Coordinates of C-alpha atoms in Angstrom, one line a residue:
Chain A
X1 CA -6.7 -20.3 -35.0
X2 CA -9.8 -20.2 -37.2
X3 CA -11.9 -22.1 -34.7
X4 CA -11.0 -19.8 -31.8
X5 CA -11.8 -16.8 -34.0
X6 CA -15.2 -18.4 -34.6
X7 CA -15.7 -18.7 -30.8
X8 CA -14.9 -15.1 -30.4
X9 CA -17.3 -14.2 -33.2
X10 CA -20.1 -16.2 -31.5
X11 CA -19.5 -14.4 -28.2
X12 CA -19.5 -11.1 -30.0
X13 CA -22.9 -12.0 -31.6
X14 CA -24.2 -13.2 -28.3
X15 CA -23.7 -9.8 -26.9
X16 CA -25.6 -8.1 -29.8
X17 CA -28.8 -10.0 -29.1
X18 CA -29.7 -8.2 -25.9
X19 CA -30.3 -4.7 -27.2
X20 CA -31.8 -3.2 -24.0
X21 CA -29.0 -4.5 -22.1
X22 CA -26.6 -3.0 -24.6
X23 CA -28.0 0.5 -24.4
X24 CA -28.2 0.3 -20.6
X25 CA -24.6 -0.7 -20.5
X26 CA -23.5 2.5 -22.4
X27 CA -25.7 4.8 -20.2
X28 CA -24.5 3.0 -17.1
X29 CA -20.9 3.9 -17.9
X30 CA -21.7 7.5 -18.8
X31 CA -23.8 7.9 -15.6
X32 CA -21.0 6.5 -13.4
X33 CA -18.6 9.0 -15.0
X34 CA -21.1 11.8 -14.4
X35 CA -21.6 11.0 -10.8
X36 CA -18.0 10.8 -10.0
X37 CA -17.2 14.0 -11.8
X38 CA -19.9 15.8 -9.8
X39 CA -18.4 14.5 -6.6
X40 CA -14.8 15.5 -7.5
X41 CA -16.1 18.8 -8.6
X42 CA -17.5 19.2 -5.0
X43 CA -14.2 18.1 -3.6
X44 CA -12.2 20.6 -5.7
X45 CA -14.6 23.5 -4.9
X46 CA -12.4 24.6 -2.0
X47 CA -9.0 24.1 -3.5
X48 CA -7.7 24.4 -7.0
X49 CA -4.9 22.0 -6.7
X50 CA -4.9 18.9 -4.5
X51 CA -1.7 17.0 -3.9
X52 CA -0.1 18.8 -6.6
X53 CA -2.6 17.7 -9.2
X54 CA -5.1 19.8 -11.0
X55 CA -8.8 19.1 -11.3
X56 CA -8.7 18.6 -15.1
X57 CA -6.1 15.9 -14.6
X58 CA -8.1 14.0 -11.9
X59 CA -11.2 14.3 -14.1
X60 CA -9.4 12.7 -17.0
X61 CA -8.1 10.0 -14.7
X62 CA -11.7 9.2 -13.4
X63 CA -13.1 9.2 -16.9
X64 CA -10.4 6.9 -18.3
X65 CA -10.8 4.6 -15.2
X66 CA -14.5 4.1 -15.9
X67 CA -14.1 3.7 -19.6
X68 CA -11.4 1.1 -19.1
X69 CA -13.6 -0.7 -16.4
X70 CA -16.5 -0.8 -18.8
X71 CA -14.5 -2.7 -21.5
X72 CA -12.5 -4.8 -19.0
X73 CA -15.7 -6.5 -17.7
X74 CA -15.5 -10.2 -18.2
X75 CA -17.8 -13.2 -18.1
X76 CA -17.0 -14.0 -14.4
X77 CA -19.2 -17.1 -14.1
X78 CA -18.6 -18.8 -17.5
X79 CA -16.3 -21.6 -16.1
X80 CA -18.5 -22.0 -13.0
X81 CA -21.6 -22.5 -15.2
X82 CA -19.8 -25.0 -17.4
X83 CA -18.8 -27.0 -14.3
X84 CA -22.2 -26.9 -12.5
X85 CA -24.1 -27.7 -15.7
X86 CA -21.6 -30.5 -16.6
X87 CA -21.0 -29.0 -20.1
X88 CA -17.3 -28.8 -19.2
X89 CA -17.0 -32.6 -19.9
X90 CA -17.9 -32.1 -23.6
X91 CA -15.8 -29.0 -23.8
X92 CA -12.8 -31.0 -22.6
X93 CA -13.5 -33.7 -25.1
X94 CA -13.4 -31.2 -28.0
X95 CA -10.1 -30.9 -30.0
X96 CA -9.8 -27.4 -28.6
X97 CA -7.7 -26.0 -25.8
X98 CA -10.1 -25.1 -23.0
X99 CA -8.1 -22.2 -21.8
X100 CA -7.8 -20.6 -25.2
X101 CA -11.4 -21.4 -25.7
X102 CA -12.4 -19.3 -22.7
X103 CA -9.9 -16.6 -23.6
X104 CA -11.3 -16.3 -27.2
X105 CA -14.8 -16.0 -25.7
X106 CA -13.7 -13.1 -23.5
X107 CA -11.9 -11.5 -26.5
X108 CA -15.1 -11.6 -28.5
X109 CA -16.9 -9.9 -25.7
X110 CA -14.1 -7.4 -25.4
X111 CA -14.2 -6.7 -29.1
X112 CA -17.9 -6.1 -28.8
X113 CA -17.4 -3.7 -25.9
X114 CA -14.6 -1.8 -27.6
X115 CA -16.6 -1.3 -30.8
X116 CA -20.1 -0.9 -29.6
X117 CA -19.8 0.5 -26.1
X118 CA -16.5 2.3 -25.8
X119 CA -16.9 4.3 -29.1
X120 CA -20.1 6.1 -28.1
X121 CA -18.9 6.5 -24.5
X122 CA -15.6 8.0 -25.6
X123 CA -17.3 10.4 -28.0
X124 CA -19.6 11.7 -25.2
X125 CA -16.7 11.8 -22.8
X126 CA -14.7 14.1 -25.1
X127 CA -17.5 16.3 -26.1
X128 CA -19.4 16.6 -22.9
X129 CA -16.8 15.9 -20.1
X130 CA -13.9 17.5 -21.8
X131 CA -11.6 14.4 -21.7
X132 CA -8.0 15.5 -22.1
X133 CA -6.0 14.0 -24.9
X134 CA -2.9 12.0 -24.1
X135 CA 0.0 14.0 -22.8
X136 CA 1.8 13.6 -26.1
X137 CA 1.8 11.1 -29.0
X138 CA 4.4 8.8 -27.4
X139 CA 2.5 8.5 -24.2
X140 CA -0.7 7.8 -26.3
X141 CA 1.0 4.8 -28.0
X142 CA 2.6 3.6 -24.8
X143 CA -0.8 3.9 -23.0
X144 CA -2.4 1.5 -25.6
X145 CA 0.3 -1.0 -25.1
X146 CA 0.1 -0.7 -21.3
X147 CA -3.7 -0.8 -21.3
X148 CA -3.6 -4.2 -23.3
X149 CA -1.1 -5.5 -20.8
X150 CA -3.4 -4.3 -18.0
X151 CA -6.3 -6.2 -19.6
X152 CA -4.1 -9.3 -19.8
X153 CA -3.0 -9.0 -16.1
X154 CA -6.6 -8.6 -15.0
X155 CA -7.6 -11.6 -17.2
X156 CA -4.9 -13.8 -15.7
X157 CA -5.9 -12.9 -12.2
X158 CA -9.5 -13.5 -13.0
X159 CA -8.7 -16.8 -14.6
X160 CA -7.1 -18.1 -11.4
X161 CA -10.1 -17.0 -9.4
X162 CA -12.5 -18.6 -11.9
X163 CA -10.6 -21.9 -11.6
X164 CA -11.5 -21.9 -7.9
X165 CA -14.9 -23.2 -9.1
X166 CA -13.3 -26.6 -9.6
X167 CA -13.1 -26.7 -5.8
X168 CA -15.9 -24.6 -4.6
X169 CA -18.7 -25.1 -7.1
X170 CA -19.9 -21.7 -6.3
X171 CA -17.7 -18.7 -6.7
X172 CA -19.8 -15.6 -6.3
X173 CA -18.2 -14.8 -2.9
X174 CA -14.6 -15.1 -4.1
X175 CA -15.3 -13.2 -7.3
X176 CA -17.0 -10.4 -5.3
X177 CA -14.2 -10.1 -2.7
X178 CA -11.6 -10.2 -5.7
X179 CA -13.6 -7.3 -7.3
X180 CA -13.6 -5.3 -4.1
X181 CA -9.9 -5.7 -3.5
X182 CA -9.1 -4.8 -7.3
X183 CA -11.4 -1.7 -7.2
X184 CA -9.5 -0.3 -4.2
X185 CA -6.0 -1.4 -5.1
X186 CA -5.8 -1.0 -8.8
X187 CA -6.7 2.7 -8.9
X188 CA -9.9 2.0 -10.9
X189 CA -12.0 4.3 -8.8
X190 CA -9.6 7.1 -7.8
X191 CA -5.9 7.9 -8.3
X192 CA -3.8 5.8 -6.1
X193 CA -1.9 8.8 -4.6
X194 CA -5.0 9.4 -2.5
X195 CA -4.2 6.1 -0.6
X196 CA -2.3 6.4 2.6
X197 CA 1.5 6.2 2.1
X198 CA 2.0 2.6 3.4
X199 CA -1.0 1.3 1.3
X200 CA 0.3 3.0 -1.9
X201 CA 3.7 1.4 -1.3
X202 CA 2.0 -1.9 -0.8
X203 CA 0.1 -1.6 -4.1
X204 CA 3.3 -1.2 -5.9
X205 CA 4.4 -4.7 -5.0
X206 CA 0.9 -6.3 -6.0
X207 CA -0.1 -6.8 -9.6
X208 CA -3.2 -4.7 -9.1
X209 CA -1.5 -1.4 -9.9
X210 CA -0.6 -2.7 -13.3
X211 CA -4.3 -3.0 -14.3
X212 CA -5.4 0.6 -14.3
X213 CA -3.0 2.9 -12.5
X214 CA -0.1 2.3 -14.7
X215 CA -1.8 2.8 -18.0
X216 CA -3.7 5.8 -16.9
X217 CA -0.6 7.5 -15.4
X218 CA 1.2 7.0 -18.7
X219 CA -1.7 8.6 -20.5
X220 CA -1.6 11.6 -18.3
X221 CA 2.2 12.0 -18.6
X222 CA 2.6 11.8 -14.8
X223 CA 5.6 9.5 -15.1
X224 CA 9.1 10.2 -16.4
X225 CA 10.2 8.1 -19.3
X226 CA 12.3 5.6 -17.3
X227 CA 9.5 5.0 -14.9
X228 CA 7.1 4.3 -17.8
X229 CA 9.5 1.6 -19.1
X230 CA 9.7 0.2 -15.6
X231 CA 6.0 0.2 -15.3
X232 CA 5.6 -1.7 -18.5
X233 CA 8.3 -4.1 -17.6
X234 CA 6.5 -4.8 -14.4
X235 CA 3.3 -5.5 -16.2
X236 CA 5.0 -8.0 -18.4
X237 CA 6.7 -9.7 -15.4
X238 CA 3.3 -9.9 -13.5
X239 CA 1.6 -11.3 -16.7
X240 CA 4.3 -13.9 -17.0
X241 CA 4.1 -14.9 -13.3
X242 CA 0.3 -15.0 -13.2
X243 CA 0.2 -17.1 -16.4
X244 CA 2.5 -19.6 -14.8
X245 CA 0.5 -19.7 -11.6
X246 CA -2.7 -20.1 -13.8
X247 CA -1.1 -22.9 -15.6
X248 CA -0.2 -24.8 -12.4
X249 CA -3.7 -24.2 -11.0
X250 CA -5.3 -25.4 -14.2
X251 CA -3.2 -28.7 -14.0
X252 CA -4.4 -29.2 -10.5
X253 CA -8.0 -28.3 -11.4
X254 CA -8.2 -30.9 -14.2
X255 CA -7.0 -33.6 -11.9
X256 CA -9.6 -32.5 -9.4
X257 CA -12.6 -32.2 -11.8
X258 CA -15.8 -34.0 -10.7
X259 CA -18.6 -34.0 -13.2
X260 CA -22.1 -34.2 -11.8
X261 CA -23.7 -35.2 -15.0
X262 CA -24.6 -33.0 -18.0
Chain B
X1 CA -58.8 -29.4 -0.7
X2 CA -60.5 -26.3 0.2
X3 CA -58.6 -23.1 -0.4
X4 CA -58.0 -21.3 2.9
X5 CA -56.6 -17.9 2.6
X6 CA -57.5 -16.5 6.1
X7 CA -55.1 -14.2 7.7
X8 CA -53.9 -16.6 10.4
X9 CA -53.2 -19.4 7.9
X10 CA -51.3 -17.0 5.8
X11 CA -49.2 -16.0 8.7
X12 CA -48.7 -19.7 9.6
X13 CA -47.5 -20.3 6.1
X14 CA -45.3 -17.3 6.2
X15 CA -43.4 -18.6 9.3
X16 CA -43.2 -22.0 7.7
X17 CA -41.5 -20.4 4.7
X18 CA -39.2 -18.5 6.9
X19 CA -38.2 -21.5 8.8
X20 CA -37.4 -23.4 5.6
X21 CA -35.4 -20.4 4.3
X22 CA -33.4 -20.3 7.5
X23 CA -32.8 -24.0 7.4
X24 CA -31.6 -24.0 3.9
X25 CA -29.3 -21.0 4.7
X26 CA -27.8 -22.8 7.7
X27 CA -27.3 -25.9 5.7
X28 CA -24.1 -24.5 4.3
X29 CA -22.9 -22.4 7.2
X30 CA -19.5 -21.6 6.0
X31 CA -20.6 -20.9 2.5
X32 CA -23.3 -18.5 3.7
X33 CA -21.0 -16.8 6.1
X34 CA -18.5 -16.3 3.3
X35 CA -21.1 -14.9 1.1
X36 CA -22.3 -12.3 3.7
X37 CA -18.6 -11.4 4.2
X38 CA -18.2 -10.9 0.4
X39 CA -21.3 -8.6 0.3
X40 CA -19.8 -6.7 3.3
X41 CA -16.5 -6.3 1.4
X42 CA -18.2 -5.1 -1.7
X43 CA -20.3 -2.5 0.1
X44 CA -17.3 -1.3 2.1
X45 CA -15.6 -0.2 -1.1
X46 CA -17.5 3.0 -1.4
X47 CA -17.1 3.7 2.4
X48 CA -13.4 3.2 2.0
X49 CA -13.3 5.7 -1.0
X50 CA -15.1 8.4 1.1
X51 CA -12.8 7.7 4.1
X52 CA -9.6 8.0 1.9
X53 CA -10.8 11.2 0.3
X54 CA -12.0 12.8 3.6
X55 CA -8.9 12.0 5.7
X56 CA -7.2 14.4 3.3
X57 CA -9.9 17.0 3.1
X58 CA -11.8 17.0 6.4
X59 CA -14.9 18.3 4.7
X60 CA -16.6 18.5 1.3
X61 CA -19.0 21.4 0.9
X62 CA -19.5 21.7 4.6
X63 CA -20.1 17.9 5.2
X64 CA -17.8 16.2 7.5
X65 CA -16.9 12.6 7.4
X66 CA -19.2 11.4 10.3
X67 CA -22.2 13.4 8.8
X68 CA -21.5 11.8 5.4
X69 CA -21.3 8.3 6.9
X70 CA -24.6 9.0 8.9
X71 CA -26.3 9.7 5.6
X72 CA -24.7 6.5 4.2
X73 CA -26.1 4.4 7.1
X74 CA -29.7 5.2 6.0
X75 CA -28.9 3.7 2.6
X76 CA -27.5 0.5 4.0
X77 CA -30.0 -0.1 6.8
X78 CA -33.0 0.5 4.6
X79 CA -31.6 -1.7 1.9
X80 CA -31.0 -4.4 4.4
X81 CA -34.6 -4.1 5.6
X82 CA -35.8 -4.2 1.9
X83 CA -33.8 -7.4 1.2
X84 CA -35.2 -9.0 4.4
X85 CA -38.8 -8.3 3.3
X86 CA -38.7 -8.4 -0.5
X87 CA -35.9 -10.7 -1.7
X88 CA -38.5 -12.2 -4.1
X89 CA -38.9 -8.8 -5.8
X90 CA -35.1 -8.4 -6.2
X91 CA -34.9 -11.9 -7.9
X92 CA -38.0 -11.4 -9.9
X93 CA -36.3 -10.9 -13.4
X94 CA -34.5 -14.2 -12.8
X95 CA -37.7 -15.9 -11.9
X96 CA -39.2 -14.9 -15.2
X97 CA -36.0 -15.7 -17.1
X98 CA -35.7 -19.2 -15.7
X99 CA -39.4 -20.0 -15.9
X100 CA -39.6 -20.4 -12.2
X101 CA -42.5 -17.9 -12.1
X102 CA -44.7 -20.4 -13.8
X103 CA -44.6 -22.6 -10.6
X104 CA -45.7 -19.7 -8.5
X105 CA -48.5 -19.0 -10.9
X106 CA -50.2 -22.3 -10.6
X107 CA -50.3 -22.4 -6.9
X108 CA -53.5 -21.4 -5.1
X109 CA -52.1 -18.4 -3.4
X110 CA -51.6 -14.8 -4.2
X111 CA -48.5 -14.2 -6.3
X112 CA -47.3 -11.2 -4.4
X113 CA -47.7 -13.0 -1.1
X114 CA -45.6 -16.0 -2.3
X115 CA -42.9 -13.6 -3.7
X116 CA -42.7 -11.8 -0.4
X117 CA -43.0 -14.9 1.8
X118 CA -41.0 -17.5 0.1
X119 CA -37.6 -16.0 -0.1
X120 CA -35.3 -14.3 2.3
X121 CA -31.7 -13.6 1.2
X122 CA -30.1 -13.7 4.8
X123 CA -26.6 -13.1 3.4
X124 CA -27.4 -9.8 1.7
X125 CA -29.5 -8.7 4.7
X126 CA -26.5 -9.3 7.0
X127 CA -23.9 -8.0 4.6
X128 CA -25.6 -4.7 4.1
X129 CA -27.0 -4.6 7.6
X130 CA -23.6 -4.9 9.3
X131 CA -22.2 -2.1 7.2
X132 CA -25.2 0.0 8.1
X133 CA -25.0 -0.8 11.8
X134 CA -21.2 -0.1 11.9
X135 CA -21.7 3.3 10.3
X136 CA -24.7 4.0 12.5
X137 CA -22.8 3.2 15.7
X138 CA -19.7 5.2 14.6
X139 CA -21.7 8.3 13.8
X140 CA -25.1 8.4 15.6
X141 CA -23.7 9.7 18.8
X142 CA -21.3 12.3 17.6
X143 CA -23.1 14.2 15.0
X144 CA -25.1 16.0 17.6
X145 CA -28.5 14.1 17.7
X146 CA -30.6 14.0 20.7
X147 CA -32.1 10.5 20.6
X148 CA -35.5 11.2 22.1
X149 CA -38.8 9.4 21.3
X150 CA -39.7 11.8 18.4
X151 CA -36.3 11.3 16.7
X152 CA -36.4 7.6 17.2
X153 CA -39.9 7.3 15.7
X154 CA -38.8 9.4 12.8
X155 CA -35.7 7.3 12.2
X156 CA -37.7 4.1 12.1
X157 CA -40.4 5.6 9.8
X158 CA -37.7 6.8 7.5
X159 CA -36.0 3.4 7.3
X160 CA -39.3 1.6 6.6
X161 CA -40.2 4.2 4.0
X162 CA -36.8 4.0 2.4
X163 CA -37.2 0.2 2.2
X164 CA -40.6 0.5 0.5
X165 CA -39.3 3.1 -2.0
X166 CA -36.5 0.7 -3.0
X167 CA -38.9 -2.2 -3.3
X168 CA -41.0 -0.1 -5.6
X169 CA -38.0 0.7 -7.7
X170 CA -37.1 -2.9 -8.0
X171 CA -40.7 -3.8 -8.9
X172 CA -40.6 -1.3 -11.8
X173 CA -37.5 -2.9 -13.2
X174 CA -39.1 -6.4 -12.8
X175 CA -42.1 -5.1 -14.7
X176 CA -39.9 -4.7 -17.7
X177 CA -38.9 -8.4 -17.5
X178 CA -42.5 -9.2 -18.6
X179 CA -41.7 -7.7 -22.0
X180 CA -37.9 -7.7 -22.5
X181 CA -37.0 -10.7 -20.4
X182 CA -33.4 -10.0 -19.7
X183 CA -33.2 -6.7 -17.8
X184 CA -30.3 -7.0 -15.5
X185 CA -28.5 -4.0 -17.0
X186 CA -31.6 -1.9 -17.1
X187 CA -32.2 -2.6 -13.4
X188 CA -28.6 -1.8 -12.6
X189 CA -29.2 1.5 -14.5
X190 CA -32.3 2.4 -12.6
X191 CA -31.4 1.1 -9.2
X192 CA -27.7 0.8 -8.4
X193 CA -26.7 4.0 -10.2
X194 CA -29.3 6.1 -8.4
X195 CA -28.2 4.4 -5.2
X196 CA -24.6 5.5 -5.9
X197 CA -25.9 9.1 -6.4
X198 CA -27.7 8.8 -3.1
X199 CA -24.6 7.9 -1.1
X200 CA -23.5 11.6 -1.3
X201 CA -25.6 14.7 -0.4
X202 CA -27.7 15.5 -3.4
X203 CA -26.7 19.1 -3.2
X204 CA -23.4 18.0 -4.8
X205 CA -25.0 17.4 -8.0
X206 CA -26.3 19.6 -10.9
X207 CA -30.0 20.7 -10.6
X208 CA -31.3 18.2 -13.1
X209 CA -29.9 15.2 -11.1
X210 CA -31.3 16.7 -7.9
X211 CA -34.8 16.8 -9.5
X212 CA -34.3 13.2 -10.9
X213 CA -33.4 12.0 -7.4
X214 CA -36.5 13.7 -5.9
X215 CA -39.2 13.2 -8.6
X216 CA -38.2 10.3 -10.8
X217 CA -36.1 7.8 -8.8
X218 CA -36.8 9.2 -5.4
X219 CA -33.6 8.1 -3.6
X220 CA -33.3 11.5 -2.1
X221 CA -36.0 10.3 0.3
X222 CA -34.0 7.3 1.3
X223 CA -30.9 8.9 2.5
X224 CA -30.5 12.7 1.9
X225 CA -33.8 14.0 3.5
X226 CA -33.9 11.7 6.4
X227 CA -30.2 12.5 7.2
X228 CA -31.0 16.2 6.8
X229 CA -33.9 15.9 9.3
X230 CA -31.3 15.3 11.9
X231 CA -28.2 17.3 10.6
X232 CA -29.9 20.4 9.2
X233 CA -26.8 21.3 7.1
X234 CA -27.1 24.7 5.4
X235 CA -27.5 23.2 1.9
X236 CA -31.0 22.1 2.9
X237 CA -32.2 25.6 2.1
X238 CA -32.0 24.6 -1.6
X239 CA -35.1 22.4 -1.1
X240 CA -38.6 22.7 0.2
X241 CA -38.5 21.9 3.9
X242 CA -41.6 19.7 3.6
X243 CA -39.6 17.1 1.8
X244 CA -38.0 16.1 5.2
X245 CA -41.3 14.5 6.3
X246 CA -42.3 12.9 3.0
X247 CA -40.2 9.6 3.0
X248 CA -43.2 7.3 4.1
X249 CA -45.7 9.1 2.0
X250 CA -43.5 8.8 -1.1
X251 CA -43.0 5.1 -0.3
X252 CA -46.7 4.3 0.0
X253 CA -47.8 6.3 -3.0
X254 CA -45.1 4.8 -5.2
X255 CA -45.8 1.2 -4.0
X256 CA -49.5 1.5 -4.9
X257 CA -48.8 2.9 -8.3
X258 CA -46.1 0.4 -9.2
X259 CA -48.1 -2.5 -7.9
X260 CA -50.9 -1.6 -10.4
X261 CA -48.5 -1.4 -13.2
X262 CA -47.0 -4.7 -12.1
X263 CA -50.4 -6.3 -12.2
X264 CA -50.9 -4.9 -15.6
X265 CA -47.6 -6.4 -16.8
X266 CA -48.5 -9.8 -15.3
X267 CA -51.5 -9.9 -17.7
X268 CA -49.1 -9.7 -20.5
X269 CA -46.8 -12.3 -19.2
X270 CA -46.0 -15.3 -21.6
X271 CA -43.8 -17.9 -20.2
X272 CA -40.2 -18.3 -21.5
X273 CA -40.4 -22.0 -21.0
X274 CA -38.7 -24.1 -18.4
X275 CA -35.5 -25.3 -20.0
X276 CA -32.4 -24.1 -18.2
X277 CA -29.8 -24.8 -20.9

């Protein structure tokens, strides 16, 4: 456990080094929120209520979506760079689990983003953009649980995609397509009820909905209690399934590994 | 060997570079095709978002879907043109970061010439270009534009001007890499965010953002004003009508200023060393 904490700490410190990058990251998130609020304001100018939902609610949805996206960012090319550079051979020789190693690295980065980036962005969102508080205390707590599960679902999808670098050497295309699919289907950019009926139904049978839409809906109090529980159970099921798939792909990948020197 | 920098030899070298680029791109056909497709998907996301919202609403502030997409087509086509010509400027931070710039500096050729000539990212050119062409074909003939010579000339001038404006913006961010080395986030901030703003009519935004998009990061001249030249939506009355014709002017002035700044930065360049890991 200690050694993995050490890896997480290293990754945390790595992020501190680039200060220009850090400030740009915070401003980046705030600008994105700002642009989208302006657009949604223009949309709501003609009608007070759209699809039965008020502007304030959609605005909170959008803000939360971007705040979550900013901390859910991961090191997409970590495994790829380890393979192409050959460093993976020494990683596999270490008395550490490679998968937990990668996970700890991302947790370190996550901790950095939560403490250093989310905190200022959240304060600005509350003061400037009038972010609504959770519907009630219970939905606040359930939101936190659901958001953590959302992160883990996203991580396990990402991990499977990253492992494709064992076969392709070069994963920019796959990662980019994955990002495009997730940003439409997970409700990261807009509430999913804006999707056409058939596509919205389709997202319900994919893991994508679990990443952003479920936690944010819980936060906003849009779901009745039994649907909240159903949503969280679905997240757990997806997490379990994707972890199993990740495990199988990992076993296949290690058999496949070709090291080109290091 | 005598240094020969005449125009014809420069052009010959340029075509040689282009040929090599094309060859190396075609070496991995499937890979490159897949990459272009990935870029296409990524860029389609914003289009899909607009589409989904507008199928419910028909129009936002008087702008209909086709008009909105027509505005968007400027953004993609000019970006595609910019990448086709100035890939090296886009990748400049990385060249500084990896130390590759040192190789360029010791060659007996102008640095800017090498940067422009030696790289073309065909995948990004095609990925963005295809989105742009699709939007253009879908919209250009049903938003009420008479494609006469004057309009066609304007359209081309606006695209080239837009490409130069974007090249200048990228050069500003690459200037910072002379001092701060890793500037990806800073560049995203300057460039890709403003580009996101510019995907919608700037009249949607509060006044301060409009001013920023006109005077500081002039993306308004890449998409909004060229589109308004054709569409003349009523919200144009918020702005001075002379802006409609300024795209190429803004491009040239910016490029000259930024180029001087860039040369100044180059004087302060100290290598980061060549080791990759």
